[in-house]
């Protein structure tokens, strides 16, 4: 068997080409079952499903992470960043609050407010968490809808008749006319030139 993408000869048991990574499932199916359009029980929707699954596998190998996995990682990162910010706020508030008791008034005011530095990672973590919970959820839903819409795209404007139900005459079109006949307009016969005219 040969890879349809790069032409590399492969073993029949291999699912993907060693050289380019193309799925060889379709080639194996064609070799074992024959071309689907020649099969009397050919179902175009089954072929579409097979192509869609190959597309999904290729996209999964390319991206490696699904939108849902990215969303969960965002939520996890948001929780960790929020916890770090909250912990640093508490740490700075109590530690530097105790240190500020022994310092002059101006220095004490600064030391008591250093805990606000922990507010920055806390708010960043909350925004990442908000994004993961609400906004990425919509992105995942849109991606799933996009996949579902792609999967349900009609192949034909109406359901095609299976090959076995077609009559023998409908398999080859009737040749009533030729494309090359009567394609140009014929010119009229040229009028004879009168040579008796004076050319003075």
XYZ file of C-alpha atoms in Angstrom:
200
model
C 0.000 0.000 0.000
C 1.208 3.525 -0.781
C 0.512 6.779 1.065
C -1.813 9.017 -1.015
C -0.093 12.153 0.314
C 3.634 11.496 -0.179
C 3.731 8.171 -2.082
C 5.748 6.289 0.543
C 5.271 2.523 0.519
C 3.825 1.378 3.863
C 2.816 -1.803 5.606
C -0.886 -2.775 5.493
C -1.179 -2.831 9.298
C 0.050 0.762 9.817
C -2.675 3.364 10.435
C -0.584 6.478 9.698
C 2.196 7.174 7.213
C 5.668 7.118 8.802
C 6.887 9.967 6.636
C 4.050 12.538 6.560
C 1.562 11.302 9.192
C -1.423 10.999 6.837
C -4.189 8.672 7.975
C -4.177 5.526 5.859
C -7.608 4.382 7.048
C -9.337 5.543 3.857
C -6.785 3.752 1.667
C -7.232 0.555 3.680
C -11.014 0.852 3.363
C -10.772 1.355 -0.397
C -8.456 -1.630 -0.755
C -10.688 -3.968 1.267
C -14.178 -2.775 0.307
C -13.588 -1.045 -3.019
C -14.563 2.489 -3.958
C -17.711 3.486 -2.073
C -19.379 5.094 -5.085
C -19.217 1.784 -6.951
C -20.731 -0.108 -4.037
C -24.514 -0.634 -4.462
C -25.068 0.132 -0.782
C -23.060 3.392 -0.987
C -24.230 5.887 1.612
C -22.810 9.389 1.091
C -23.513 10.261 4.725
C -21.280 7.397 5.868
C -18.502 8.684 3.625
C -19.012 12.181 5.058
C -18.791 10.761 8.592
C -15.540 9.021 7.719
C -14.027 12.196 6.222
C -15.171 14.198 9.251
C -13.548 11.734 11.652
C -10.281 11.973 9.711
C -10.519 15.783 9.849
C -11.117 15.653 13.613
C -8.131 13.319 14.156
C -5.857 15.547 12.084
C -6.998 18.663 13.981
C -6.495 16.894 17.312
C -2.942 15.914 16.347
C -2.231 19.459 15.175
C -3.638 21.332 18.187
C -3.023 18.595 20.755
C -5.389 20.299 23.221
C -9.108 20.580 22.764
C -10.854 23.862 23.615
C -12.345 22.159 26.682
C -8.866 21.178 27.924
C -7.620 24.745 27.391
C -10.637 26.049 29.301
C -9.956 23.764 32.273
C -6.308 24.838 32.313
C -7.410 28.495 32.348
C -9.687 27.840 35.311
C -6.887 26.015 37.115
C -4.434 28.870 36.429
C -6.991 31.418 37.615
C -7.557 29.576 40.885
C -3.804 29.287 41.524
C -3.110 32.962 40.724
C -6.052 34.115 42.862
C -4.858 31.981 45.778
C -1.312 33.361 45.480
C -2.631 36.929 45.451
C -4.928 36.337 48.412
C -2.176 34.595 50.391
C 0.315 37.381 49.723
C -2.236 40.005 50.801
C -2.790 38.244 54.141
C 0.944 37.637 54.635
C 1.901 41.268 53.961
C -0.993 42.627 56.025
C -0.102 40.742 59.215
C 3.702 40.666 58.871
C 4.208 44.262 57.851
C 1.405 45.421 60.156
C 3.394 44.049 63.081
C 6.610 45.639 61.789
C 4.816 48.981 61.314
C 4.004 49.205 65.042
C 7.672 49.909 65.847
C 8.267 52.411 62.993
C 7.647 56.169 62.762
C 4.204 57.316 61.531
C 5.178 57.964 57.871
C 6.988 54.646 57.492
C 4.217 52.807 59.313
C 1.619 54.132 56.872
C 3.618 52.777 53.922
C 4.262 49.418 55.588
C 0.591 48.974 56.513
C -0.449 49.495 52.863
C 2.112 47.147 51.259
C -0.487 44.370 51.466
C -2.215 46.082 48.509
C 0.607 44.697 46.304
C -1.026 41.277 46.724
C -4.176 42.749 45.213
C -2.563 42.734 41.739
C -2.143 38.934 41.375
C -5.473 38.451 43.163
C -7.339 40.552 40.563
C -5.382 39.010 37.670
C -6.310 35.556 38.958
C -9.970 36.573 39.229
C -9.953 37.834 35.637
C -8.351 34.594 34.367
C -10.888 32.607 36.379
C -13.774 34.689 34.987
C -12.449 34.169 31.457
C -12.142 30.411 31.954
C -15.587 29.995 33.483
C -17.688 32.290 31.303
C -15.956 33.425 28.124
C -14.083 30.219 27.247
C -17.294 28.287 27.871
C -18.905 30.220 25.025
C -15.885 29.549 22.794
C -16.134 25.813 23.522
C -19.870 25.887 22.745
C -19.230 27.723 19.454
C -16.528 25.202 18.501
C -18.873 22.295 19.262
C -21.660 23.939 17.224
C -19.217 24.495 14.368
C -18.226 20.822 14.395
C -21.865 19.733 14.590
C -22.807 22.040 11.698
C -19.899 20.733 9.622
C -20.946 17.171 10.364
C -24.561 17.859 9.332
C -23.776 19.704 6.107
C -25.827 18.277 3.258
C -23.745 16.681 0.550
C -26.445 17.095 -2.064
C -29.427 19.400 -2.474
C -31.623 16.300 -2.314
C -30.933 12.751 -1.232
C -29.168 10.908 -4.047
C -30.544 7.658 -5.330
C -28.345 4.634 -4.631
C -26.510 3.231 -7.645
C -28.543 0.016 -7.479
C -31.830 1.954 -7.972
C -30.690 3.817 -11.071
C -31.825 2.418 -14.389
C -29.224 1.406 -16.928
C -29.977 4.388 -19.184
C -29.347 6.964 -16.477
C -25.784 5.876 -15.818
C -24.529 7.347 -19.114
C -25.858 10.682 -20.386
C -27.594 10.746 -23.741
C -25.500 12.495 -26.403
C -28.183 14.578 -28.182
C -25.814 17.261 -29.289
C -22.164 18.017 -29.622
C -20.439 20.844 -27.870
C -18.277 21.624 -30.890
C -21.068 21.849 -33.483
C -22.547 25.257 -34.346
C -20.348 27.141 -31.936
C -19.383 29.914 -34.372
C -21.467 32.150 -36.553
C -20.779 31.681 -40.224
C -19.907 34.770 -42.225
C -21.830 35.836 -45.273
C -20.291 35.409 -48.680
C -18.142 38.428 -49.510
C -19.565 40.858 -52.027
C -17.594 41.055 -55.262
C -15.464 44.148 -55.638
C -16.429 46.329 -58.555
C -13.233 47.003 -60.525
C -14.831 49.439 -62.931
C -14.776 52.283 -60.452
C -12.453 55.156 -61.030
C -9.744 55.612 -58.492
C -8.852 59.205 -59.420
